[in-house]
XYZ file of N, CA, C and O in Angstrom:
484
model
N 3.168 -1.495 4.010
C 2.037 -0.633 4.577
C 2.162 0.811 5.040
O 0.806 1.137 5.504
N 3.335 1.167 5.359
C 3.502 2.124 6.128
C 4.377 3.064 5.464
O 5.512 2.609 4.857
N 3.966 4.430 5.116
C 4.759 5.297 4.642
C 4.956 6.543 5.777
O 4.351 6.866 6.145
N 6.157 7.276 5.450
C 6.869 8.307 6.085
C 7.391 9.495 4.973
O 8.203 8.967 4.358
N 6.750 10.115 4.922
C 6.518 11.210 3.853
C 7.299 12.865 4.263
O 6.515 13.453 5.331
N 8.793 13.419 4.006
C 9.020 14.595 4.852
C 8.478 15.538 3.728
O 8.337 15.638 2.526
N 8.955 16.942 4.133
C 8.541 18.022 3.062
C 8.678 19.196 4.080
O 9.214 19.082 5.216
N 8.953 20.384 3.531
C 9.627 21.404 3.963
C 11.332 22.087 3.777
O 11.344 23.010 4.256
N 11.743 21.151 3.079
C 12.879 21.304 3.109
C 13.155 22.530 1.753
O 11.903 22.802 0.972
N 14.050 23.200 1.417
C 14.576 24.056 0.355
C 15.723 24.756 0.988
O 16.469 24.446 1.325
N 15.625 25.959 -0.443
C 17.020 26.621 0.195
C 16.766 27.924 0.749
O 15.752 28.575 0.964
N 17.811 28.406 1.718
C 17.601 29.066 2.817
C 19.034 29.892 2.684
O 19.922 29.008 2.760
N 19.382 31.282 3.079
C 20.158 31.739 3.394
C 21.102 31.776 4.551
O 20.072 31.501 5.891
N 22.133 31.625 4.970
C 23.105 31.513 6.499
C 22.195 32.594 7.552
O 21.466 33.405 7.546
N 21.481 31.686 8.672
C 21.130 32.474 9.508
C 19.408 32.469 9.403
O 18.741 32.785 10.284
N 19.110 31.769 8.300
C 17.355 32.081 8.271
C 16.848 30.540 8.864
O 17.596 29.950 9.802
N 15.683 30.281 8.712
C 14.848 29.027 9.268
C 13.868 28.193 8.483
O 13.738 28.794 7.441
N 13.851 26.817 8.894
C 13.132 26.042 8.036
C 12.207 24.988 9.073
O 12.797 24.834 10.113
N 11.076 24.863 8.624
C 10.499 23.527 9.217
C 10.025 22.395 8.732
O 9.597 22.594 7.331
N 10.446 21.491 8.934
C 10.572 20.356 8.626
C 9.326 19.389 8.730
O 8.889 19.687 9.988
N 8.570 18.882 8.027
C 7.691 18.173 8.773
C 7.671 16.228 8.275
O 8.074 16.310 7.251
N 7.013 15.637 9.098
C 7.051 14.213 8.143
C 6.252 13.332 8.989
O 5.884 13.251 10.068
N 5.181 13.255 8.347
C 3.818 12.300 8.446
C 3.992 10.915 8.387
O 4.423 10.544 6.820
N 3.686 10.223 8.984
C 3.625 8.876 8.954
C 2.007 8.228 8.358
O 1.109 8.794 9.153
N 1.877 7.337 7.556
C 0.628 6.856 7.312
C 0.036 4.942 6.921
O 1.563 4.685 6.596
N -0.864 4.627 6.721
C -0.598 3.210 6.649
C -1.581 2.661 7.963
O -2.399 3.576 8.260
N -1.044 0.993 7.917
C -1.796 0.452 8.896
C -1.226 0.649 10.289
O -0.460 -0.627 10.670
N -0.864 1.618 10.988
C -0.340 2.143 12.107
C -1.249 2.113 13.479
O -1.982 2.483 13.353
N -0.495 1.016 14.529
C -1.747 0.834 15.660
C -0.563 2.166 16.571
O -1.628 3.081 17.425
N 0.458 2.056 16.286
C 1.153 3.449 17.561
C 2.789 3.246 16.836
O 3.253 2.630 16.586
N 3.098 4.590 17.307
C 4.741 4.770 17.040
C 5.796 5.240 17.959
O 4.966 6.161 18.559
N 6.642 4.782 18.034
C 7.479 4.684 19.413
C 8.589 6.188 19.264
O 7.698 6.982 18.985
N 9.592 5.688 18.994
C 10.224 7.069 18.888
C 10.441 7.575 17.349
O 10.133 6.752 16.465
N 10.497 8.540 17.116
C 10.380 9.268 15.370
C 11.723 10.048 15.834
O 12.285 10.776 16.874
N 13.001 10.079 15.130
C 13.772 10.812 14.373
C 14.156 11.567 13.363
O 13.483 11.198 12.136
N 15.364 12.751 13.180
C 15.552 13.139 12.004
C 16.943 12.595 12.182
O 17.890 13.227 12.798
N 17.367 12.733 10.675
C 18.680 12.213 10.400
C 19.455 12.537 9.667
O 18.481 13.571 8.166
N 20.365 13.165 9.238
C 20.637 13.789 7.953
C 22.259 13.344 7.426
O 22.632 12.749 8.288
N 22.095 13.645 5.698
C 23.285 12.933 5.273
C 24.101 14.197 4.261
O 23.321 14.581 3.242
N 25.510 14.471 4.614
C 26.007 15.670 3.773
C 26.726 14.876 2.890
O 27.028 13.669 2.818
N 26.803 15.451 1.290
C 27.775 14.838 0.484
C 29.308 14.261 1.125
O 29.560 15.187 2.053
N 29.255 13.105 1.058
C 30.467 12.437 1.367
C 30.397 12.117 2.705
O 31.541 12.067 3.143
N 29.797 12.270 3.261
C 29.645 11.741 5.175
C 28.886 10.536 5.486
O 27.648 10.966 4.360
N 28.774 10.475 6.614
C 27.691 9.336 6.957
C 26.621 9.872 7.453
O 26.282 11.188 7.896
N 25.532 9.280 7.582
C 24.201 9.648 7.920
C 24.453 9.834 9.806
O 25.136 8.939 10.043
N 23.616 10.497 10.023
C 24.087 11.058 11.355
C 22.920 11.717 11.938
O 22.060 11.854 11.354
N 22.746 11.287 13.122
C 21.241 11.272 13.911
C 21.085 12.665 14.225
O 22.276 13.717 14.693
N 20.248 13.550 13.940
C 20.025 15.120 14.311
C 19.245 15.206 15.860
O 19.843 15.800 16.765
N 18.009 14.443 15.752
C 17.378 14.645 16.646
C 16.072 13.567 17.051
O 15.944 13.007 15.838
N 15.850 13.169 18.157
C 14.789 12.009 18.238
C 14.104 12.334 19.543
O 14.305 13.229 20.226
N 12.675 12.132 19.001
C 11.826 12.292 20.239
C 11.099 10.928 20.706
O 10.770 10.360 19.609
N 10.723 10.649 21.575
C 9.800 9.190 22.509
C 8.568 9.599 22.385
O 8.281 10.908 22.182
N 7.785 8.780 22.569
C 6.171 9.333 22.275
C 5.654 9.847 23.579
O 5.008 10.860 23.209
N 6.792 9.951 24.802
C 5.868 10.652 25.988
C 6.624 12.295 25.679
O 6.603 13.138 26.624
N 7.612 12.452 24.484
C 8.024 13.699 24.413
C 9.462 14.051 24.723
O 9.799 15.199 24.961
N 10.128 13.038 25.197
C 11.515 13.056 25.527
C 12.684 13.455 24.606
O 12.404 12.359 23.111
N 13.253 14.430 24.426
C 13.999 14.794 23.234
C 15.900 14.765 23.682
O 16.302 14.201 24.410
N 16.025 14.438 22.368
C 17.595 14.225 22.368
C 18.325 14.690 20.888
O 17.850 14.750 20.449
N 19.343 15.450 21.194
C 19.899 16.557 20.033
C 21.060 16.072 19.720
O 21.867 15.993 21.041
N 21.799 16.001 18.771
C 23.168 16.089 18.280
C 23.660 17.577 18.826
O 22.943 18.886 18.808
N 24.838 17.691 19.447
C 25.405 18.583 20.076
C 25.530 19.643 19.124
O 25.335 21.091 19.245
N 25.708 19.633 17.454
C 26.055 20.282 16.684
C 24.357 20.990 16.373
O 24.395 22.635 16.028
N 23.761 20.983 17.079
C 22.293 21.464 16.664
C 21.149 22.296 17.986
O 20.781 22.866 18.055
N 22.146 21.544 19.313
C 21.392 22.089 20.197
C 21.373 23.684 20.480
O 22.470 24.097 20.020
N 20.540 24.228 20.599
C 20.035 25.864 20.857
C 19.304 26.236 19.613
O 18.709 27.143 19.568
N 19.622 25.501 18.312
C 19.319 25.870 17.034
C 17.743 24.798 16.782
O 17.058 25.536 16.286
N 17.787 23.749 17.034
C 17.035 23.200 16.233
C 15.764 22.636 17.276
O 16.192 21.924 18.395
N 14.466 22.190 17.031
C 13.289 21.873 18.142
C 12.918 20.665 17.323
O 12.251 21.106 16.451
N 12.882 19.659 18.209
C 12.299 18.516 17.499
C 10.527 18.356 18.157
O 10.900 18.765 19.432
N 9.788 18.061 17.737
C 8.466 17.954 18.253
C 7.503 16.859 17.589
O 7.713 16.391 16.502
N 6.421 16.316 18.198
C 5.455 15.702 17.603
C 3.993 15.914 17.731
O 3.691 16.448 18.888
N 3.044 15.211 17.062
C 1.633 15.270 17.211
C 1.413 13.880 16.906
O 1.165 13.389 16.143
N 1.049 13.129 17.823
C 0.941 11.613 18.214
C -0.459 11.399 17.700
O -0.715 10.587 16.676
N -1.531 12.561 17.327
C -3.038 11.981 16.815
C -2.578 12.343 15.113
O -3.448 11.644 14.651
N -1.619 12.821 14.802
C -1.620 13.120 13.215
C -0.593 12.336 12.871
O 0.331 12.109 11.786
N 0.183 11.496 13.851
C 1.644 10.407 13.317
C 2.684 11.425 12.413
O 2.888 10.830 11.557
N 2.826 12.647 13.265
C 3.851 13.675 12.652
C 4.526 14.101 13.595
O 4.650 14.137 14.906
N 5.383 14.032 12.755
C 7.324 14.867 13.651
C 7.423 15.725 12.775
O 7.625 15.998 11.866
N 8.074 16.971 13.805
C 8.251 18.345 13.041
C 10.243 18.743 13.357
O 10.232 18.122 14.836
N 10.633 19.142 12.737
C 12.058 20.009 13.097
C 12.018 21.303 12.819
O 11.994 21.473 11.472
N 11.621 21.972 13.670
C 12.108 23.650 13.652
C 13.514 23.705 13.548
O 14.101 23.221 14.496
N 13.964 24.255 12.455
C 15.667 24.546 12.349
C 15.565 26.087 12.318
O 15.263 27.220 11.200
N 16.202 26.607 13.368
C 16.508 28.327 13.121
C 17.819 28.468 13.367
O 18.963 27.557 13.602
N 18.691 29.811 12.795
C 19.905 30.071 12.601
C 20.772 29.320 11.742
O 21.315 28.317 12.699
N 20.222 28.619 10.825
C 20.986 27.533 10.251
C 22.661 28.390 9.605
O 22.539 28.950 8.930
N 23.738 27.079 9.406
C 24.448 27.316 8.666
C 24.784 26.893 7.740
O 24.318 25.713 7.446
N 25.586 26.605 7.067
C 25.911 26.241 5.766
C 26.181 24.785 6.034
O 25.797 23.874 4.924
N 26.729 24.437 7.102
C 27.220 22.918 7.295
C 25.971 22.186 7.772
O 25.702 20.983 7.796
N 24.717 22.959 8.162
C 23.711 22.019 7.976
C 22.858 21.798 6.570
O 22.096 20.682 6.775
N 23.670 22.001 5.877
C 23.495 21.365 4.147
C 23.332 19.988 4.340
O 24.289 19.288 4.505
N 22.426 19.563 4.057
C 22.453 17.883 3.931
C 20.844 17.386 3.364
O 19.811 18.232 3.436
N 20.598 15.792 3.040
C 19.681 15.002 2.871
C 19.156 15.186 4.307
O 19.969 14.326 4.783
N 17.992 15.325 4.949
C 16.905 15.070 6.252
C 15.991 13.766 5.936
O 15.044 13.945 5.388
N 16.625 13.112 6.747
C 15.829 11.860 6.694
C 14.982 11.905 7.894
O 15.310 11.789 9.172
N 13.556 11.485 7.910
C 13.170 10.950 9.205
C 12.558 9.327 8.941
O 12.776 8.894 8.490
N 12.506 9.081 10.503
C 12.742 7.678 11.033
C 11.377 7.640 12.218
O 11.539 8.060 12.865
N 10.789 6.552 11.769
C 9.835 6.023 12.873
C 10.091 4.586 13.375
O 9.948 3.608 12.144
N 9.694 4.411 14.679
C 9.399 2.795 15.268
C 7.847 3.055 15.250
O 7.177 3.252 15.948
N 7.383 1.854 14.155
C 6.129 1.931 13.940
C 5.555 0.479 14.288
O 6.172 -0.487 13.512
N 4.405 0.268 15.146
C 3.651 -0.994 15.285
C 2.565 -0.526 14.532
O 1.938 -0.399 14.556
N 2.531 -1.758 13.744
C 1.495 -1.819 12.509
C 0.482 -2.861 12.757
O 0.415 -3.945 13.471
N -0.576 -2.681 12.414
C -1.818 -3.757 11.997
C -2.528 -4.222 10.608
O -1.851 -3.444 9.847
N -2.734 -5.487 10.474
C -3.693 -6.277 11.584
C -2.356 -7.521 12.037
O -2.909 -8.310 12.929
N -1.375 -7.019 11.542
C 0.146 -8.103 11.768
C 0.321 -7.862 13.224
O 0.908 -8.783 13.751
N 0.820 -6.628 13.390
C 1.046 -6.366 14.610
C 2.481 -6.491 14.991
O 2.790 -6.931 16.108
N 3.120 -6.014 14.003
C 4.475 -6.502 13.534
C 5.382 -4.891 14.134
O 4.546 -3.929 13.930
N 6.451 -4.950 14.603
C 7.265 -3.579 14.992
C 8.419 -3.262 13.970
O 9.252 -4.344 14.209
N 8.438 -2.268 13.670
C 9.835 -2.068 12.915
C 10.348 -0.661 12.496
O 9.045 0.297 12.699
N 11.414 -0.343 12.442
C 11.646 0.975 12.049
C 11.374 1.210 10.454
O 11.363 0.440 9.528
N 10.550 2.287 10.266
C 10.726 3.109 8.938
C 11.245 4.063 8.759
O 11.476 5.480 9.380
N 11.827 4.338 7.279
C 12.503 5.783 6.933
C 11.750 6.261 5.887
O 11.129 5.922 4.820
N 11.631 7.750 5.862
C 10.883 8.599 4.450
C 12.155 8.729 3.817
O 13.032 8.078 3.800
N 11.966 9.455 2.614
C 12.420 9.670 1.520
C 13.741 10.345 1.253
O 14.703 10.757 0.563
N 13.137 11.643 2.453
C 14.707 12.447 2.523
C 14.052 13.337 1.651
O 13.035 13.616 0.852
N 14.387 14.762 2.471
C 13.889 16.144 1.594
C 15.453 17.061 2.040
O 16.183 16.794 2.747
N 15.831 17.629 0.634
C 16.734 18.238 0.821
C 16.868 19.730 1.555
O 16.073 20.356 1.131
N 17.767 20.187 2.386
C 18.123 21.472 3.211
C 19.047 22.098 2.490
O 20.003 21.505 2.903
N 19.641 23.253 1.774
C 20.418 23.732 1.639
C 20.538 25.478 2.044
O 19.643 25.953 1.869
N 21.714 25.558 2.594
C 21.825 26.776 3.109
C 23.087 27.553 2.684
O 24.090 26.993 2.648
N 22.451 28.353 1.716
C 24.099 29.327 0.864
C 23.389 30.427 0.937
O 22.119 30.880 0.645
N 24.496 31.240 0.531
C 24.226 32.556 0.314
C 24.262 33.015 -1.018
O 24.994 32.139 -2.043
């Protein structure tokens, strides 16, 4: 009943910027925390940043000062502004949201399909 769709990935040179978006749709009553995760080849998936419904943010040490997470609750959308990108940021980026759905009023985590970010000269 709920889908999260990421967009905005692509190829960028080191030092460049990208802005990722993730929009949730379906029978949504409310979304609690939303977050961005990434998985590089040969590595485990890791948390990049997350944000509560009230706007409290948390970042991985590797991206602090370079990435900014934000959300628009009216649009059920979370964003990740990525600046000063480095080759080590190359990964598939996934969106996650804690979604309360209707009419069944169940709550669970949903994941997006992922979007590729490649940082290379």
